[in-house]
Tab-separated table of C-alpha atoms and ligand atoms in Angstrom:
chain	number	residue	atom	x	y	z
A	1	MET	CA	19.522	-21.441	34.463
A	2	THR	CA	16.392	-22.613	32.517
A	3	ARG	CA	16.444	-22.065	28.884
A	4	ALA	CA	13.918	-20.339	27.467
A	5	LEU	CA	12.209	-22.087	25.067
A	6	PRO	CA	11.043	-20.732	21.216
A	7	ASP	CA	7.873	-18.994	20.358
A	8	GLU	CA	7.221	-21.888	17.847
A	9	LEU	CA	7.497	-24.287	20.579
A	10	LEU	CA	4.842	-22.900	22.734
A	11	LYS	CA	1.951	-22.558	19.945
A	12	LEU	CA	2.741	-26.626	21.150
A	13	PRO	CA	0.281	-28.375	22.947
A	14	HIS	CA	1.942	-28.187	26.412
A	15	ARG	CA	1.508	-28.422	30.298
A	16	THR	CA	4.520	-27.063	32.185
A	17	GLU	CA	5.578	-28.389	36.063
A	18	VAL	CA	4.409	-32.088	36.025
A	19	PRO	CA	5.282	-33.838	39.018
A	20	PHE	CA	7.639	-37.575	37.544
A	21	ALA	CA	4.966	-39.185	39.594
A	22	LYS	CA	1.621	-38.678	37.683
A	23	LEU	CA	3.286	-39.653	34.183
A	24	THR	CA	5.420	-43.432	35.227
A	25	THR	CA	4.373	-46.683	36.859
A	26	LEU	CA	7.421	-45.912	38.371
A	27	GLY	CA	6.290	-42.814	39.975
A	28	VAL	CA	10.596	-41.931	40.906
A	29	GLY	CA	11.955	-38.486	40.292
A	30	GLY	CA	11.384	-34.547	39.708
A	31	SER	CA	9.205	-32.722	38.156
A	32	CYS	CA	9.262	-32.916	33.848
A	33	ARG	CA	9.378	-28.768	33.623
A	34	TRP	CA	8.194	-27.933	29.847
A	35	LEU	CA	5.322	-31.498	29.225
A	36	PHE	CA	4.720	-31.291	24.775
A	37	GLU	CA	1.302	-33.240	24.250
A	38	PRO	CA	0.922	-33.174	20.722
A	39	THR	CA	-2.409	-34.597	18.874
A	40	THR	CA	-1.281	-34.928	15.494
A	41	GLU	CA	1.334	-36.439	13.541
A	42	LEU	CA	2.118	-32.974	11.243
A	43	GLU	CA	2.409	-31.358	15.665
A	44	ALA	CA	4.778	-33.297	16.710
A	45	GLN	CA	7.304	-33.148	13.360
A	46	ALA	CA	6.800	-29.194	14.410
A	47	PHE	CA	8.108	-29.748	18.156
A	48	VAL	CA	10.883	-32.292	16.873
A	49	ARG	CA	11.848	-29.684	13.935
A	50	ALA	CA	11.734	-26.317	15.950
A	51	CYS	CA	14.593	-28.961	18.174
A	52	ALA	CA	16.876	-29.316	15.423
A	53	ARG	CA	16.426	-25.567	14.280
A	54	GLU	CA	17.291	-24.624	16.822
A	55	SER	CA	19.931	-27.786	18.583
A	56	LEU	CA	18.055	-27.653	21.518
A	57	PRO	CA	17.960	-32.009	23.054
A	58	TYR	CA	14.356	-33.460	23.803
A	59	ARG	CA	13.230	-36.736	25.455
A	60	VAL	CA	10.534	-38.472	24.909
A	61	LEU	CA	7.982	-40.645	26.956
A	62	GLY	CA	5.374	-43.026	26.398
A	63	GLY	CA	3.858	-44.887	29.029
A	64	GLY	CA	6.585	-44.189	31.308
A	65	SER	CA	6.674	-47.700	32.121
A	66	ASN	CA	9.919	-48.854	32.137
A	67	LEU	CA	11.584	-45.439	33.502
A	68	VAL	CA	13.326	-44.440	35.867
A	69	ILE	CA	14.091	-40.713	36.383
A	70	LEU	CA	16.340	-39.328	38.899
A	71	GLY	CA	15.880	-36.046	39.077
A	72	ASP	CA	14.384	-33.004	38.094
A	73	ILE	CA	13.812	-32.438	33.860
A	74	GLU	CA	14.790	-29.134	32.645
A	75	ALA	CA	14.766	-30.759	28.533
A	76	PRO	CA	11.255	-30.543	26.692
A	77	VAL	CA	9.482	-34.056	27.266
A	78	LEU	CA	7.815	-34.752	24.143
A	79	ARG	CA	4.600	-37.432	25.004
A	80	LEU	CA	1.985	-38.085	22.235
A	81	ARG	CA	-1.736	-37.969	22.716
A	82	PHE	CA	-3.417	-39.267	19.198
A	83	PRO	CA	-6.423	-40.428	18.740
A	84	PRO	CA	-6.450	-44.727	19.739
A	85	ASP	CA	-7.142	-45.325	16.208
A	86	LEU	CA	-7.018	-49.290	15.852
A	87	ARG	CA	-7.380	-50.252	12.459
A	88	ARG	CA	-7.783	-53.985	10.957
A	89	MET	CA	-7.526	-54.134	7.548
A	90	GLY	CA	-7.217	-57.711	6.929
A	91	LEU	CA	-4.813	-60.071	8.994
A	92	LYS	CA	-3.039	-56.555	9.509
A	93	LEU	CA	-3.737	-54.819	12.753
A	94	SER	CA	-2.019	-50.462	13.220
A	95	ALA	CA	-2.647	-48.708	16.141
A	96	PRO	CA	-0.496	-44.949	16.609
A	97	ALA	CA	2.532	-45.328	19.367
A	98	SER	CA	0.008	-43.425	21.840
A	99	PHE	CA	-1.939	-46.581	22.101
A	100	GLY	CA	-2.377	-48.824	25.173
A	101	HIS	CA	-0.173	-51.953	24.201
A	102	ILE	CA	-1.947	-53.656	26.238
A	103	ARG	CA	-5.248	-52.098	25.079
A	104	MET	CA	-4.029	-53.707	21.444
A	105	ALA	CA	-3.418	-57.846	21.801
A	106	GLN	CA	-7.103	-57.739	23.858
A	107	GLY	CA	-7.572	-56.021	20.640
A	108	ALA	CA	-6.334	-58.215	18.693
A	109	ALA	CA	-7.879	-61.507	20.644
A	110	LYS	CA	-11.167	-59.189	19.898
A	111	GLU	CA	-10.876	-59.684	16.356
A	112	GLY	CA	-10.214	-63.464	16.448
A	113	LEU	CA	-5.748	-61.967	15.315
A	114	SER	CA	-3.031	-64.758	16.812
A	115	GLY	CA	0.419	-63.364	17.390
A	116	MET	CA	0.311	-60.607	19.929
A	117	GLU	CA	-0.641	-62.954	23.344
A	118	TYR	CA	2.731	-62.459	24.008
A	119	ALA	CA	1.929	-57.778	25.073
A	120	SER	CA	-1.332	-58.678	27.630
A	121	GLY	CA	1.278	-58.707	30.032
A	122	ILE	CA	3.624	-55.346	28.651
A	123	PRO	CA	2.317	-52.680	29.937
A	124	GLY	CA	2.856	-48.706	28.519
A	125	THR	CA	2.091	-47.310	25.789
A	126	THR	CA	3.129	-48.824	21.402
A	127	GLY	CA	5.302	-45.820	21.165
A	128	GLY	CA	7.434	-47.766	23.983
A	129	ALA	CA	7.364	-51.051	22.685
A	130	LEU	CA	8.416	-50.412	19.045
A	131	ARG	CA	11.607	-48.567	21.037
A	132	MET	CA	12.978	-51.312	23.103
A	133	ASN	CA	11.522	-53.972	20.980
A	134	ALA	CA	9.771	-55.188	24.407
A	135	GLY	CA	9.067	-59.279	24.532
A	136	ALA	CA	8.082	-61.926	26.703
A	137	TYR	CA	7.573	-66.197	26.695
A	138	GLY	CA	10.348	-66.112	23.764
A	139	THR	CA	8.546	-63.473	21.178
A	140	GLU	CA	9.565	-60.501	21.238
A	141	LEU	CA	7.645	-56.856	18.874
A	142	VAL	CA	10.140	-57.105	16.099
A	143	ASP	CA	8.753	-60.808	15.244
A	144	ILE	CA	5.885	-59.568	14.216
A	145	LEU	CA	6.185	-55.743	13.158
A	146	ASP	CA	5.131	-55.452	9.381
A	147	THR	CA	5.666	-51.950	9.231
A	148	TYR	CA	6.656	-48.934	10.708
A	149	ARG	CA	6.208	-44.955	11.891
A	150	PHE	CA	9.458	-42.771	12.779
A	151	LEU	CA	10.377	-39.485	12.759
A	152	THR	CA	13.932	-39.386	12.137
A	153	PRO	CA	16.195	-36.506	14.584
A	154	GLU	CA	15.258	-34.100	12.030
A	155	GLY	CA	11.790	-34.181	11.825
A	156	GLU	CA	11.941	-36.659	8.547
A	157	LEU	CA	8.458	-38.227	8.941
A	158	VAL	CA	9.293	-41.615	7.792
A	159	GLU	CA	7.856	-45.572	7.249
A	160	LYS	CA	9.497	-48.318	6.634
A	161	ARG	CA	9.691	-52.377	7.610
A	162	PRO	CA	12.598	-53.130	9.471
A	163	GLU	CA	14.900	-54.111	8.905
A	164	PRO	CA	18.029	-56.258	11.105
A	165	GLY	CA	19.830	-54.799	13.483
A	166	GLU	CA	16.929	-52.338	13.784
A	167	PHE	CA	16.097	-54.660	16.661
A	168	LYS	CA	17.183	-56.634	19.025
A	169	TYR	CA	16.712	-58.030	22.807
A	170	ARG	CA	15.344	-54.536	24.451
A	171	TRP	CA	16.833	-52.379	22.354
A	172	SER	CA	16.227	-50.706	18.359
A	173	PHE	CA	17.917	-47.554	17.097
A	174	LEU	CA	15.072	-45.363	18.143
A	175	THR	CA	16.611	-42.962	20.137
A	176	GLY	CA	18.999	-39.596	20.669
A	177	GLY	CA	16.544	-37.852	19.124
A	178	HIS	CA	13.548	-40.361	17.172
A	179	VAL	CA	10.042	-40.130	18.032
A	180	ALA	CA	8.372	-43.744	17.217
A	181	LEU	CA	4.912	-42.637	15.756
A	182	GLY	CA	2.832	-45.974	15.258
A	183	PHE	CA	3.282	-49.555	13.556
A	184	THR	CA	1.096	-52.130	11.590
A	185	VAL	CA	1.603	-55.769	13.038
A	186	HIS	CA	0.607	-59.018	10.601
A	187	LEU	CA	-0.904	-61.598	12.287
A	188	VAL	CA	-2.743	-64.743	11.882
A	189	GLU	CA	-6.795	-65.616	11.639
A	190	GLY	CA	-7.309	-67.844	15.147
A	191	ASP	CA	-10.116	-69.151	17.897
A	192	ARG	CA	-11.150	-66.097	19.823
A	193	GLY	CA	-11.932	-68.403	23.372
A	194	ARG	CA	-8.933	-69.091	22.168
A	195	ILE	CA	-7.164	-66.251	22.227
A	196	GLU	CA	-8.498	-64.887	25.329
A	197	ALA	CA	-8.025	-67.576	27.103
A	198	GLN	CA	-4.108	-67.468	26.303
A	199	VAL	CA	-4.068	-63.669	27.044
A	200	ALA	CA	-5.527	-64.473	30.431
A	201	ALA	CA	-3.249	-67.279	30.865
A	202	ASN	CA	-0.409	-64.307	30.306
A	203	MET	CA	-1.542	-62.331	32.603
A	204	GLU	CA	-2.205	-64.340	35.473
A	205	LYS	CA	1.186	-66.109	34.941
A	206	ARG	CA	2.997	-62.562	35.052
A	207	GLY	CA	0.706	-61.589	38.492
A	208	SER	CA	1.804	-64.615	40.046
A	209	SER	CA	5.135	-63.871	39.599
A	210	GLN	CA	5.685	-60.334	39.690
A	211	PRO	CA	4.815	-57.226	42.314
A	212	LEU	CA	2.198	-56.011	39.438
A	213	SER	CA	0.545	-54.538	43.420
A	214	GLN	CA	2.774	-52.518	43.550
A	215	ARG	CA	4.701	-48.475	41.749
A	216	ASN	CA	6.960	-50.679	39.270
A	217	ALA	CA	9.238	-49.571	36.233
A	218	GLY	CA	8.610	-53.498	35.463
A	219	CYS	CA	12.651	-55.841	35.563
A	220	ILE	CA	15.306	-52.721	35.677
A	221	PHE	CA	18.588	-54.723	34.600
A	222	LYS	CA	18.154	-57.258	30.923
A	223	ASN	CA	19.062	-61.109	31.331
A	224	PRO	CA	22.403	-61.642	30.835
A	225	ALA	CA	23.274	-63.805	28.355
A	226	GLY	CA	21.689	-67.049	29.210
A	227	GLN	CA	21.641	-66.136	32.507
A	228	SER	CA	18.162	-64.601	34.606
A	229	ALA	CA	18.932	-61.371	36.261
A	230	GLY	CA	16.180	-62.149	38.887
A	231	ARG	CA	17.936	-65.154	40.201
A	232	LEU	CA	21.269	-63.715	40.279
A	233	ILE	CA	19.560	-60.841	43.151
A	234	ASP	CA	17.492	-63.365	44.744
A	235	GLN	CA	21.203	-65.435	45.326
A	236	CYS	CA	22.730	-62.623	46.843
A	237	GLY	CA	19.964	-62.492	49.040
A	238	LEU	CA	18.757	-59.099	48.485
A	239	LYS	CA	14.991	-59.699	47.840
A	240	GLY	CA	12.941	-57.535	51.099
A	241	PHE	CA	16.291	-55.372	50.654
A	242	ARG	CA	15.218	-51.402	51.118
A	243	VAL	CA	16.907	-47.980	51.436
A	244	GLY	CA	14.239	-46.070	52.344
A	245	ASP	CA	10.889	-46.164	50.834
A	246	ALA	CA	12.793	-48.144	47.556
A	247	GLU	CA	12.660	-52.427	48.204
A	248	VAL	CA	13.880	-55.539	45.671
A	249	SER	CA	10.781	-57.310	45.359
A	250	PRO	CA	10.148	-59.964	47.808
A	251	GLU	CA	7.928	-61.211	45.064
A	252	HIS	CA	10.721	-61.349	41.729
A	253	ALA	CA	13.913	-59.887	42.572
A	254	ASN	CA	13.897	-57.877	39.013
A	255	PHE	CA	11.561	-55.265	40.655
A	256	LEU	CA	12.778	-52.581	42.128
A	257	VAL	CA	9.700	-51.165	43.814
A	258	ASN	CA	8.262	-47.270	45.216
A	259	HIS	CA	6.521	-48.500	48.368
A	260	GLY	CA	5.178	-45.078	47.630
A	261	HIS	CA	7.402	-41.975	48.978
A	262	ALA	CA	11.372	-43.075	47.363
A	263	THR	CA	13.102	-40.875	46.610
A	264	ALA	CA	15.470	-40.550	43.499
A	265	ALA	CA	18.409	-41.056	45.196
A	266	GLU	CA	17.132	-44.031	47.252
A	267	PHE	CA	15.782	-45.473	43.845
A	268	ALA	CA	19.753	-44.947	42.816
A	269	GLU	CA	21.608	-45.771	45.349
A	270	LEU	CA	19.690	-49.602	45.540
A	271	MET	CA	20.279	-49.935	41.732
A	272	ASP	CA	23.779	-49.194	42.425
A	273	LEU	CA	23.873	-52.005	45.544
A	274	VAL	CA	22.346	-54.162	43.917
A	275	ARG	CA	24.820	-54.278	40.324
A	276	ALA	CA	27.046	-54.175	43.116
A	277	LYS	CA	26.958	-57.803	45.119
A	278	VAL	CA	25.604	-59.226	41.656
A	279	LEU	CA	29.017	-58.055	40.242
A	280	GLU	CA	30.672	-58.304	43.379
A	281	SER	CA	29.388	-62.917	44.285
A	282	HIS	CA	29.042	-63.214	40.530
A	283	GLY	CA	31.267	-61.413	38.471
A	284	ILE	CA	28.386	-59.845	36.017
A	285	ASP	CA	28.275	-56.400	35.899
A	286	LEU	CA	24.266	-56.503	35.135
A	287	GLU	CA	22.838	-53.796	32.572
A	288	PRO	CA	18.950	-51.374	32.936
A	289	GLU	CA	16.519	-52.571	31.280
A	290	VAL	CA	14.803	-49.424	32.055
A	291	GLU	CA	15.883	-45.764	30.456
A	292	ILE	CA	16.903	-44.115	33.761
A	293	TRP	CA	16.479	-40.043	33.779
A	294	ARG	CA	19.421	-38.227	34.923
A	295	ALA	CA	17.993	-34.660	36.239
A	296	GLY	CA	18.956	-32.207	33.328
B	1	EPU	N1	14.316	-66.676	39.622
B	1	EPU	C1	14.928	-66.751	40.296
B	1	EPU	N2	14.928	-65.112	41.980
B	1	EPU	C2	13.648	-64.218	42.076
B	1	EPU	C3	12.857	-64.512	40.199
B	1	EPU	C4	13.281	-64.954	38.980
B	1	EPU	O1	14.937	-67.360	41.013
B	1	EPU	O2	13.637	-63.633	42.706
B	1	EPU	C5	13.783	-67.703	39.251
B	1	EPU	C6	12.466	-67.931	38.512
B	1	EPU	O3	12.077	-69.196	39.204
B	1	EPU	C7	12.764	-68.733	36.851
B	1	EPU	C8	13.818	-67.831	35.744
B	1	EPU	O4	14.662	-66.703	37.411
B	1	EPU	O5	13.308	-70.100	36.349
B	1	EPU	C9	13.407	-66.130	35.424
B	1	EPU	O6	12.652	-65.552	35.737
B	1	EPU	P1	10.895	-65.107	35.766
B	1	EPU	O7	10.037	-66.579	34.453
B	1	EPU	O8	10.692	-64.741	36.168
B	1	EPU	O9	11.501	-63.980	33.567
B	1	EPU	P2	12.346	-63.580	34.040
B	1	EPU	O10	13.850	-63.404	33.067
B	1	EPU	O11	12.619	-62.828	34.730
B	1	EPU	C10	11.436	-62.464	31.998
B	1	EPU	C11	11.135	-60.760	31.320
B	1	EPU	C12	10.288	-60.443	31.446
B	1	EPU	C13	9.421	-61.161	30.735
B	1	EPU	C14	9.546	-62.535	31.985
B	1	EPU	C15	8.616	-63.138	31.110
B	1	EPU	C16	13.789	-59.435	31.456
B	1	EPU	C17	14.665	-58.683	31.632
B	1	EPU	N3	12.709	-60.058	32.110
B	1	EPU	O12	11.682	-62.231	32.751
B	1	EPU	O13	10.128	-58.994	31.431
B	1	EPU	O14	7.941	-61.059	31.569
B	1	EPU	O15	10.291	-62.907	31.796
B	1	EPU	O16	8.028	-63.811	30.213
B	1	EPU	O17	13.438	-60.193	29.717
B	1	EPU	C18	9.899	-56.360	31.730
B	1	EPU	O18	10.804	-56.211	30.426
B	1	EPU	O19	10.082	-55.524	32.106
B	1	EPU	C19	9.834	-57.893	31.943
B	1	EPU	C20	10.045	-57.751	33.143
């Protein structure tokens, strides 16, 4: 049965019954019963505090580009809609968590600031990038991170420098009710033309090996140490294998794509099958790289 939400939550900007097809790049899943979209840090804090007071679990959504939804979600979902304020302070650049990650990389290039070129093909929001410690081409966000802001699950606002253990390969502690609010990166002065060329080259490289024209959630599984999940799945002969509208991409085997109408059940079945085949053939149990939300 659907739980009624407290009035103090319902006072905050929200929508109801939003299909996840509109909130995620993969377009699989059901309906988002409650979508809260604060436009300020204070509103976001009010949301988290109200949920904490009521012991009400909630979920945090970024750009929905690294997320697989496997059903209807009844818990309140928080999606920040802060003003898109990209700010330069000397060699530092800051953005709110709802700012586009690629847009920030392009902004850095335009300013002649180097260090964020790796991010030029990684979709989603900067908040999602922080939460996942996004990376490509041997660099990850923590390498250039100066300070970051977040809400604790109790609603306390914290701003700090990264410390050892807080960010690892595609992982940070910013889960379980933490909400990333924004961050500042430290970059170096560079030649604008050269940086923009590198940004374009990274996007081109990604476009040539990944199925970016189809609905996808990026790489589905993490690379096991010293291995490539894409190569392992490929070696199992699974490229092009389909369950309904869900398919192992013929271009890159670690991308499972949605041909348009893939259901949550089809997608879950395909993920389980890929995992089981890789375990059987290589003895390696792949770990999802995407975040998975099951119904609830
Ligand atoms: N390969 C295959 N078959 C495939 C796919 C890849 O044999 O179907 C081989 C490639 O030929 C290459 C090796 O596997 O020799 C590695 O492939 P690739 O260069 O595409 O890199 P990846 O390890 O599959 C990682 C990240 C990507 C990121 C690229 C580029 C992970 C799980 N994946 O992919 O990130 O874009 O490097 O830096 O860390 C993501 O995070 O969503 C993502 C896609």
